mmCIF file of C-alpha atoms in Angstrom:
data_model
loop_
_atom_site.group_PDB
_atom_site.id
_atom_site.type_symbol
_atom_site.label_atom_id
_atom_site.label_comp_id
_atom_site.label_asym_id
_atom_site.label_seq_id
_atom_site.Cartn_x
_atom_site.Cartn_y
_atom_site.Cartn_z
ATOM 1 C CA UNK A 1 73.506 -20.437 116.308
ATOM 2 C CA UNK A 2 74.749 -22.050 113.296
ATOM 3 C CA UNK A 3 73.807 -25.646 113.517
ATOM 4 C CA UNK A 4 70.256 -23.956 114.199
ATOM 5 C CA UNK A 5 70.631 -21.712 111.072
ATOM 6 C CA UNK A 6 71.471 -25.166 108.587
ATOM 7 C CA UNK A 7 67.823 -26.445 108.772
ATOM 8 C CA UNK A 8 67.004 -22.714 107.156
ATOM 9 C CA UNK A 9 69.158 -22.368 104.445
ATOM 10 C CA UNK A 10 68.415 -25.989 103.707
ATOM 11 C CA UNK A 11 64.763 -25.145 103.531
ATOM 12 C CA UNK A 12 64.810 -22.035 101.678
ATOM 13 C CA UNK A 13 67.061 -24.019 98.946
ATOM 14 C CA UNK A 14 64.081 -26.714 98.734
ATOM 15 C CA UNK A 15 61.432 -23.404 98.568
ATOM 16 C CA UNK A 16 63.421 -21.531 95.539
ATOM 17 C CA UNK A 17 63.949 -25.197 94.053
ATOM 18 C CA UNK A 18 60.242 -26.266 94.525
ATOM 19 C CA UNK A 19 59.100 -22.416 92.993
ATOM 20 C CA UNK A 20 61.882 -22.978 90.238
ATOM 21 C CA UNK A 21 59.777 -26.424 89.079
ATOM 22 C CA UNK A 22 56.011 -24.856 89.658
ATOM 23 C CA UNK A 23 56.467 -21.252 88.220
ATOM 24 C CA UNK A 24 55.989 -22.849 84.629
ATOM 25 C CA UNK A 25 52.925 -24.515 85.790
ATOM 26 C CA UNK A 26 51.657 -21.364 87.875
ATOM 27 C CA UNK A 27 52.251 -19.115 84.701
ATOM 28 C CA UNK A 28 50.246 -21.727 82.220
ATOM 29 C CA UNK A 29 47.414 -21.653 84.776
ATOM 30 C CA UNK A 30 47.787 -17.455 85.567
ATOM 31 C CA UNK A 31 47.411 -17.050 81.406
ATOM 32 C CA UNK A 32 44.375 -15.094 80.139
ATOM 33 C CA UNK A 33 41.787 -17.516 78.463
ATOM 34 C CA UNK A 34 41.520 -17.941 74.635
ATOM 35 C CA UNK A 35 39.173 -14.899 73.745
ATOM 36 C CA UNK A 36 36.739 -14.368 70.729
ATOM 37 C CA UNK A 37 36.027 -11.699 68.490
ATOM 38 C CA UNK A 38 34.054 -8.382 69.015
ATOM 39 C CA UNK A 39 31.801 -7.387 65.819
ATOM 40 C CA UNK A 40 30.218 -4.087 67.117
ATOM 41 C CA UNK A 41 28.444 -2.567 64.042
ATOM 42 C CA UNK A 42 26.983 1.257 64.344
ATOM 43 C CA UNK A 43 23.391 0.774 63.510
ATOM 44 C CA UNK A 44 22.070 1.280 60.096
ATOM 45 C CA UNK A 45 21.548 -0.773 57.309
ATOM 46 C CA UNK A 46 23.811 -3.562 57.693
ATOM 47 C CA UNK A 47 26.184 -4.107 54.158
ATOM 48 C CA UNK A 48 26.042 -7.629 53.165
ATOM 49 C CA UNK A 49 29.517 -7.966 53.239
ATOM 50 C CA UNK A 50 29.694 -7.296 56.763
ATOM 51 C CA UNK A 51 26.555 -9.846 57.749
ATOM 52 C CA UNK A 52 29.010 -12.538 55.184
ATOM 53 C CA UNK A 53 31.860 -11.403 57.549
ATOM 54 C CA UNK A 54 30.424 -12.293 61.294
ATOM 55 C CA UNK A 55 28.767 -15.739 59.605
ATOM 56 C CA UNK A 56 32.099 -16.262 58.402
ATOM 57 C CA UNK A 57 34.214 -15.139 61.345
ATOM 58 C CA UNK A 58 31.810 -17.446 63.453
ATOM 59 C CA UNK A 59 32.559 -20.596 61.498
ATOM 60 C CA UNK A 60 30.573 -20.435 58.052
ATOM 61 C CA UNK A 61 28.639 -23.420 57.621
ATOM 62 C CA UNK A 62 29.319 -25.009 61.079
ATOM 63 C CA UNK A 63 28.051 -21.749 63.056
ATOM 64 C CA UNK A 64 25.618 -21.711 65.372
ATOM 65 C CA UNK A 65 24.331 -18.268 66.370
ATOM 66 C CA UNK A 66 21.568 -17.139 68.575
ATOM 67 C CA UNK A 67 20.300 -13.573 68.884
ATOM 68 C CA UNK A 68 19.246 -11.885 71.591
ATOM 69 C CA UNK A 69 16.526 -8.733 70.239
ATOM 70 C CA UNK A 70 15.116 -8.125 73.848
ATOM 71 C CA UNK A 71 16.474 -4.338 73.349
ATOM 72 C CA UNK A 72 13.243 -3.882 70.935
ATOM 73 C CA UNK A 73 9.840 -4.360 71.766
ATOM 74 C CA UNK A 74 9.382 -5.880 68.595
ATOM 75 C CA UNK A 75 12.098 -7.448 68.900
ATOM 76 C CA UNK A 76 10.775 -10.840 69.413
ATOM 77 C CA UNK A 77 9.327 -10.725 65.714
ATOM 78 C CA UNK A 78 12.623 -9.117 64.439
ATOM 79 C CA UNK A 79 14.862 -11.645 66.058
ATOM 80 C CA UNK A 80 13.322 -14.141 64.007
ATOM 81 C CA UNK A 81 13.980 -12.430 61.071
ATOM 82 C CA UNK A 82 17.509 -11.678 62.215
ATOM 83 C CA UNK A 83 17.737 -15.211 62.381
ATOM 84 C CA UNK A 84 16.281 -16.216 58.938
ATOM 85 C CA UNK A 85 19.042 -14.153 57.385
ATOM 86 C CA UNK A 86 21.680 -15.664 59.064
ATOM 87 C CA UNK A 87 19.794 -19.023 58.014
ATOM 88 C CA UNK A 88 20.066 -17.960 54.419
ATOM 89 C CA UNK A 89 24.150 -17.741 54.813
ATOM 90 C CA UNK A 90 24.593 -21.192 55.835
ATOM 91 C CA UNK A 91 24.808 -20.857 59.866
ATOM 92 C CA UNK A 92 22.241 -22.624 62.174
ATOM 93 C CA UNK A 93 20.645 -19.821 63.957
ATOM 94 C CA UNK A 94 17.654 -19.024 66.820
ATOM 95 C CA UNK A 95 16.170 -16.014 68.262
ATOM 96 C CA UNK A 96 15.949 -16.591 71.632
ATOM 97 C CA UNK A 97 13.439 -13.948 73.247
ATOM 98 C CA UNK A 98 13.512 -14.026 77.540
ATOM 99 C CA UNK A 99 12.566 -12.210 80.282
ATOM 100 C CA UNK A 100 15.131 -11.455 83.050
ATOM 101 C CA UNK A 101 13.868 -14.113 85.402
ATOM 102 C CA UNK A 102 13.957 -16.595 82.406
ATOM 103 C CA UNK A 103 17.614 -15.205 82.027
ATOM 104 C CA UNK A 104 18.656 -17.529 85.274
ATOM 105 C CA UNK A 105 17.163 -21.110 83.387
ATOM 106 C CA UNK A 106 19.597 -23.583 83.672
ATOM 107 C CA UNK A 107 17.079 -24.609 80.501
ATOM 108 C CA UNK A 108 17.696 -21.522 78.415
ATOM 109 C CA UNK A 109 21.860 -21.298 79.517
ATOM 110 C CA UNK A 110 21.844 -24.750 77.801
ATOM 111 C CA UNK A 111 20.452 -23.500 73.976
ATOM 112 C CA UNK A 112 23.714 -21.385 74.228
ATOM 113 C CA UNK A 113 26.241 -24.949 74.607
ATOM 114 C CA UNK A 114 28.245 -25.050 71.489
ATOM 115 C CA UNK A 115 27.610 -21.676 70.230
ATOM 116 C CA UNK A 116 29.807 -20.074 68.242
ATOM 117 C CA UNK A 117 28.074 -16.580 67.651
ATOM 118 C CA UNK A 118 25.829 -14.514 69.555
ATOM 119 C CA UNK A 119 24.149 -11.137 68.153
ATOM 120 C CA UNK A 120 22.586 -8.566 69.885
ATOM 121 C CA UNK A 121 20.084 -6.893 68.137
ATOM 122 C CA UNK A 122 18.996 -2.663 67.836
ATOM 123 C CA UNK A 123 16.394 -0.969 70.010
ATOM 124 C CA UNK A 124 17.141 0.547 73.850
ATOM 125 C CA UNK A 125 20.517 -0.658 75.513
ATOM 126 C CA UNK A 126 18.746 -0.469 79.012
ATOM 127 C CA UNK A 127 16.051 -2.703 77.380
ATOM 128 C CA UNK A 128 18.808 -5.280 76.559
ATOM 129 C CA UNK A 129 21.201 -4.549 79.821
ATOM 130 C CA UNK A 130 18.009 -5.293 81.884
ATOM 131 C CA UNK A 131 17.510 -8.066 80.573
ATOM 132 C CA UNK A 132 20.702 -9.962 80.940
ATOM 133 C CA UNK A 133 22.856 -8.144 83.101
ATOM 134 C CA UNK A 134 24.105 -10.196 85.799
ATOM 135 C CA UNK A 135 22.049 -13.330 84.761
ATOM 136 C CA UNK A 136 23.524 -17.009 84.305
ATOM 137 C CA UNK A 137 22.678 -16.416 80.381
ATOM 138 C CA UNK A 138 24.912 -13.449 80.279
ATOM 139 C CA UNK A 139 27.547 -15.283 81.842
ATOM 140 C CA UNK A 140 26.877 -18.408 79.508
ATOM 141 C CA UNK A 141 27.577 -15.604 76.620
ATOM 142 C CA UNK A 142 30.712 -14.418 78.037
ATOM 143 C CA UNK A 143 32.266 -18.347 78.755
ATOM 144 C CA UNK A 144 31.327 -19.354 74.647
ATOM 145 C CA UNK A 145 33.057 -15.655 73.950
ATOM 146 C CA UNK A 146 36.316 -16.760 76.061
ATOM 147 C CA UNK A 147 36.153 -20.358 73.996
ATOM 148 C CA UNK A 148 36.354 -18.337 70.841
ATOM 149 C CA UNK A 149 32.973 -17.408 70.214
ATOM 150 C CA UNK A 150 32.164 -13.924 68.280
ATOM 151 C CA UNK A 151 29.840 -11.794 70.382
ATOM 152 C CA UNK A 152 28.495 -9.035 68.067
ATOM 153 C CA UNK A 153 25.447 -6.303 68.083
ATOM 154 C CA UNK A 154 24.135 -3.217 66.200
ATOM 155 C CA UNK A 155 22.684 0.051 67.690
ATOM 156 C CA UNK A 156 22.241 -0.762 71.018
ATOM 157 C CA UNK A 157 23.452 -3.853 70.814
ATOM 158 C CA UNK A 158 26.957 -2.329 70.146
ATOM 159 C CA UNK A 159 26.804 -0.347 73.374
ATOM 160 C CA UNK A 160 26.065 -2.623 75.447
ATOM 161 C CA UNK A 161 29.632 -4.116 74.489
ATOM 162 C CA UNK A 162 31.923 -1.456 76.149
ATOM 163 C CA UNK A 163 31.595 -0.226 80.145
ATOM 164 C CA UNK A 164 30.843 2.615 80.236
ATOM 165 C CA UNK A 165 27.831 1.857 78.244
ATOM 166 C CA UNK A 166 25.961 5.434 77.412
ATOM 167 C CA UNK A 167 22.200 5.020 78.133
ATOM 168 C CA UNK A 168 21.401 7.303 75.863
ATOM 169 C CA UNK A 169 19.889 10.320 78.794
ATOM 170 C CA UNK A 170 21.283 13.530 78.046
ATOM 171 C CA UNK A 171 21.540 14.842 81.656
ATOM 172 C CA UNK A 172 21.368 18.285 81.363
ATOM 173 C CA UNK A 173 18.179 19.201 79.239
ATOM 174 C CA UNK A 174 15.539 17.077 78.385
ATOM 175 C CA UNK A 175 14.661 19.126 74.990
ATOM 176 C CA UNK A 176 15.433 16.880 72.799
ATOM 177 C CA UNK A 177 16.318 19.690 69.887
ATOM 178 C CA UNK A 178 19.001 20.855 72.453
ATOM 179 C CA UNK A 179 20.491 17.506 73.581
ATOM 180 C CA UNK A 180 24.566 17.784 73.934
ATOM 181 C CA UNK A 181 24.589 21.469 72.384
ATOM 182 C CA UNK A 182 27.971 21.676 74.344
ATOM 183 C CA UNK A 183 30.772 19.535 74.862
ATOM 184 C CA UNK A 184 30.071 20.232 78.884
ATOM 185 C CA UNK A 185 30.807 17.798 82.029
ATOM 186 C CA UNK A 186 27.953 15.912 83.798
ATOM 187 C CA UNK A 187 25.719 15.797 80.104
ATOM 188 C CA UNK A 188 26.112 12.124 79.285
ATOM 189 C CA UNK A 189 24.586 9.532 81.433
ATOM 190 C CA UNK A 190 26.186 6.058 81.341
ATOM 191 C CA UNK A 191 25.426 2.899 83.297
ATOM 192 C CA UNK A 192 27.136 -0.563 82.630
ATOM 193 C CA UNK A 193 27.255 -2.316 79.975
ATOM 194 C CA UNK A 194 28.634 -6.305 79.732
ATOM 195 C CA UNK A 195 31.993 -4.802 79.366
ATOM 196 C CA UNK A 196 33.615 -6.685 76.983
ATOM 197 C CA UNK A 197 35.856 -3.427 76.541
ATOM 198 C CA UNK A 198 36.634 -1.896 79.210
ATOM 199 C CA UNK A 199 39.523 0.391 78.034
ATOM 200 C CA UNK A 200 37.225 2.440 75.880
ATOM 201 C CA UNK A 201 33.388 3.912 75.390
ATOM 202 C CA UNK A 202 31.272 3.004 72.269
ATOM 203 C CA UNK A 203 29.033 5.270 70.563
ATOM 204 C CA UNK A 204 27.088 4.457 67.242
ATOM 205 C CA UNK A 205 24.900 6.148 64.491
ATOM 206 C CA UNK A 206 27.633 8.261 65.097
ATOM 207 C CA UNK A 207 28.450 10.327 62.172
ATOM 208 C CA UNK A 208 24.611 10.173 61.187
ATOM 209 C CA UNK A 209 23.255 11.645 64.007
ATOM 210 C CA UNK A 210 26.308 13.991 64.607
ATOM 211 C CA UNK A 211 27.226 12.658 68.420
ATOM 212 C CA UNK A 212 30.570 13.933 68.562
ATOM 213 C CA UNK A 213 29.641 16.830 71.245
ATOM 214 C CA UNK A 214 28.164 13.344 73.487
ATOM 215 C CA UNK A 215 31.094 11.471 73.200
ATOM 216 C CA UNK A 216 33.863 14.217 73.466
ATOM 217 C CA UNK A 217 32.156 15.320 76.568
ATOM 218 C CA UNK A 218 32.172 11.826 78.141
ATOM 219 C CA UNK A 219 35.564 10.909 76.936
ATOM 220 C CA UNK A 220 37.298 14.338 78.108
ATOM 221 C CA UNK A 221 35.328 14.000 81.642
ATOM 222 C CA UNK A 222 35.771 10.583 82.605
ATOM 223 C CA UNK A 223 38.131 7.888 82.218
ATOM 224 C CA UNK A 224 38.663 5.461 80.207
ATOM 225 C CA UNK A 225 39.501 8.903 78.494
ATOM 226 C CA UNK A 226 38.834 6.636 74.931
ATOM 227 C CA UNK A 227 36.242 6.557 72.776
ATOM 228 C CA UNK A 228 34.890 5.394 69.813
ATOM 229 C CA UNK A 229 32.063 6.402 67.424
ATOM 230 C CA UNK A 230 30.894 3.821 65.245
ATOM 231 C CA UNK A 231 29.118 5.205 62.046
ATOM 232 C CA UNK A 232 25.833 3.096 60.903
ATOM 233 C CA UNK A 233 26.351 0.398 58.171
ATOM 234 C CA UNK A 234 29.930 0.462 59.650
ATOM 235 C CA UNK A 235 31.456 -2.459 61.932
ATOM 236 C CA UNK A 236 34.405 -2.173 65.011
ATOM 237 C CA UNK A 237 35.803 -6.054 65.006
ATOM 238 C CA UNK A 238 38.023 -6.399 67.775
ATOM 239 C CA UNK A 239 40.453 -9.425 66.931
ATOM 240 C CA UNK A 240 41.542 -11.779 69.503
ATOM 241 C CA UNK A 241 44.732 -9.591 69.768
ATOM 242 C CA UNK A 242 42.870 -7.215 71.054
ATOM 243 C CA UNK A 243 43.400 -4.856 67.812
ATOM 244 C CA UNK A 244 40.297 -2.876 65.804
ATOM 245 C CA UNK A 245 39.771 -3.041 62.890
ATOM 246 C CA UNK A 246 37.100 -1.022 61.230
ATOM 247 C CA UNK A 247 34.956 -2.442 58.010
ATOM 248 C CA UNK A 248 31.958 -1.155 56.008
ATOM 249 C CA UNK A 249 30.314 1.564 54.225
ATOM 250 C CA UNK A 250 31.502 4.522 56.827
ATOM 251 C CA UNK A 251 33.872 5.214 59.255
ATOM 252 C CA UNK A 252 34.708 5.145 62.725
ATOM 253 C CA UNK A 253 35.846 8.240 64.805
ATOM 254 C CA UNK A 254 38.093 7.761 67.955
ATOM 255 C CA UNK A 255 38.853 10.117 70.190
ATOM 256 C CA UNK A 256 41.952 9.279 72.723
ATOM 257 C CA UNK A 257 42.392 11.946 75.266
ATOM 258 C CA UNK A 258 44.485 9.454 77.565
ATOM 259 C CA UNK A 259 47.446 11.834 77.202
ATOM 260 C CA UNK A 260 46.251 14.935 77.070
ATOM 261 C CA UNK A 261 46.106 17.740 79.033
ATOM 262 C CA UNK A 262 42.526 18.476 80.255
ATOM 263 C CA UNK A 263 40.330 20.931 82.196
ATOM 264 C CA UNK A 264 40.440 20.461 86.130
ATOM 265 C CA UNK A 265 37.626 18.085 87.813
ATOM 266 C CA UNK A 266 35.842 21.674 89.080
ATOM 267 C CA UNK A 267 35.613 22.632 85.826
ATOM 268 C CA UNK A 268 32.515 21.946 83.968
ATOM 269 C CA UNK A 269 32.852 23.313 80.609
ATOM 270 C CA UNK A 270 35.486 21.128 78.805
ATOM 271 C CA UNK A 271 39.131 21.957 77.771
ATOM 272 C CA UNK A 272 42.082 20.013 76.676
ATOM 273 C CA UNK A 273 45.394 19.948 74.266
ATOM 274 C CA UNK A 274 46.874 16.993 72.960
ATOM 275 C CA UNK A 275 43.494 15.357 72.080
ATOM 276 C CA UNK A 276 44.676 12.883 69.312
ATOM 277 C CA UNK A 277 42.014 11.954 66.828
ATOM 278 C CA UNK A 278 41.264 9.469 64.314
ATOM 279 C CA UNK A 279 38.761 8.885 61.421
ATOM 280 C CA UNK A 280 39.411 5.302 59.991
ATOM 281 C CA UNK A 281 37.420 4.090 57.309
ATOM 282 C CA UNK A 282 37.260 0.251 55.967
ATOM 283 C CA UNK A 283 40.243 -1.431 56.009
ATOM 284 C CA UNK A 284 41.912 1.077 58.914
ATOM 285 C CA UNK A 285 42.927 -0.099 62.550
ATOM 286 C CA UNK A 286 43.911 1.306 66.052
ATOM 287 C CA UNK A 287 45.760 -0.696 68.287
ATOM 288 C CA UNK A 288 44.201 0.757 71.861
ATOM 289 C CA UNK A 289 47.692 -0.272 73.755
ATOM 290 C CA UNK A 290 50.283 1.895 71.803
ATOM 291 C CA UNK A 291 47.629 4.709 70.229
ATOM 292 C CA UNK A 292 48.551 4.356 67.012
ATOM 293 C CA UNK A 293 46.104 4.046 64.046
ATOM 294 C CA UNK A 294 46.891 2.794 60.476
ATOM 295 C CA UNK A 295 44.851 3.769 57.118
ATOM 296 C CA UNK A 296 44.674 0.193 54.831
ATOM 297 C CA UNK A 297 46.323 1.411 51.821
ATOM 298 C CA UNK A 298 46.575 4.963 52.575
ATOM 299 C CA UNK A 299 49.110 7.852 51.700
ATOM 300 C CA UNK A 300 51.343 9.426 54.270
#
């Protein structure tokens, strides 16, 4: 028995020694890839700062940027104009206008080689998710984004970012001067989105069109149990880091009900303690791992 166990110890010495020399190699290949920036604005008039800010953030004078406007049916005419704008700040930019089927062109994946920005214009989100959902384009998008690219929207275009991306339905009534009356489970329908953020729900026009009842009830029934309400002329950049950063003429409101105490699954009206919340204007962030938001300059 032990000249038979030799040959084992012997090997398992040459296994830990071989692991000891690849697990370097194994962890450089097992890293996350490089990822861009998120510049999710809540609909509205855009601020010129903030349009300056994702030229900029996408490389100035040496960006390229294509929009996508497919969520409007005008948006093939308001792409270009989309376009023109970002012309007028220095970047090379292109509306590029498809169907679903033209969505799968090896011809059309290639306009998107060397990209550095990509924005995703206002309209319907099932419009836009229809359109590229699942495609080779929308995978062309996500491989500039993981290169460094910033992938940015407005209105729609902002929720298709997250997964869970709210359609917009209100599942309960279909009078739409009693939409989301109560913060109530089963209201909100969602579908998904190109889930660039997963860990959270995006809603816009927010504090315009007073959604909190829509996103409260989503975010207290249904995990990610985080959400975030983007008001219009108001931008959610999500840094490589993965932190947020709100800019522009509003604020955002989040909502984190990850650790608080909530109303049983049976339940359909709503209940829970512990709910923190946040209102962050320009200049504020959240940092979506540890919960904690700061105010730019603020007072304690």
């Amino acid at each position: 028995m032990k000249t038979s166990m030799l040959p084992r110890r012997i090997a398992a010495a040459l296994l830990l020694s071989s692991f000891t020399v690849l697990a370097p190699l194994l962890g450089a290949q097992s890293r996350p890839a490089p990822r861009g920036t998120l510049f999710i604005v809540g609909g509205g008039t855009q601020p010129a700062a903030l349009v300056d800010d994702f030229v900029k953030r996408s490389g100035g004078a040496s960006a390229r940027i294509v929009v996508f406007a497919m969520a409007s049916a005008s948006g093939e005419r308001s792409g270009e104009a989309k376009a023109k704008d970002l012309q007028a700040l220095g970047a090379q930019a292109r509306n590029i206008w498809i169907t679903r089927a033209q969505a799968d062109n090896d011809s059309i994946v290639q306009l998107l080689d060397g990209v550095t920005g990509v924005w995703f214009g206002g309209g319907d989100q099932n419009r836009l998710a229809a359109a590229l959902r699942g495609s080779k384009v929308e995978r062309a998008i996500r491989a500039r984004y993981d290169a460094g690219a910033v992938v940015g929207g407005t209105s729609a275009g902002a929720a298709v970012i997250s997964s869970p991306m709210i359609t917009g339905e209100e599942l309960l009534r279909k009078d739409t001067t009693e939409t989301w009356t109560r913060v109530k489970r089963g209201t909100v329908q969602v579908d998904s989105g190109f889930s660039y953020i997963t860990n959270a729900v995006i809603d816009q026009h927010f504090l315009r069109r007073k959604r909190h009842n829509r996103l409260m009830s989503l975010v207290l029934a249904d995990a990610p149990h985080l959400g975030i309400g983007i008001d219009e002329g108001t931008a959610l950049i999500v840094e490589p880091s993965g932190l947020w950063r709100i800019a522009g003429a509003s604020a955002a409101l989040i909502i984190d009900a990850r650790e608080a105490t909530r109303t049983a699954a049976d339940r359909d009206v709503l209940g829970a303690s512990n709910v923190r919340m946040h209102l962050l204007p320009d200049g504020a962030t959240f940092d979506p791992k540890s919960g904690k938001a700061a105010l730019g300059g603020a007072k304690q």
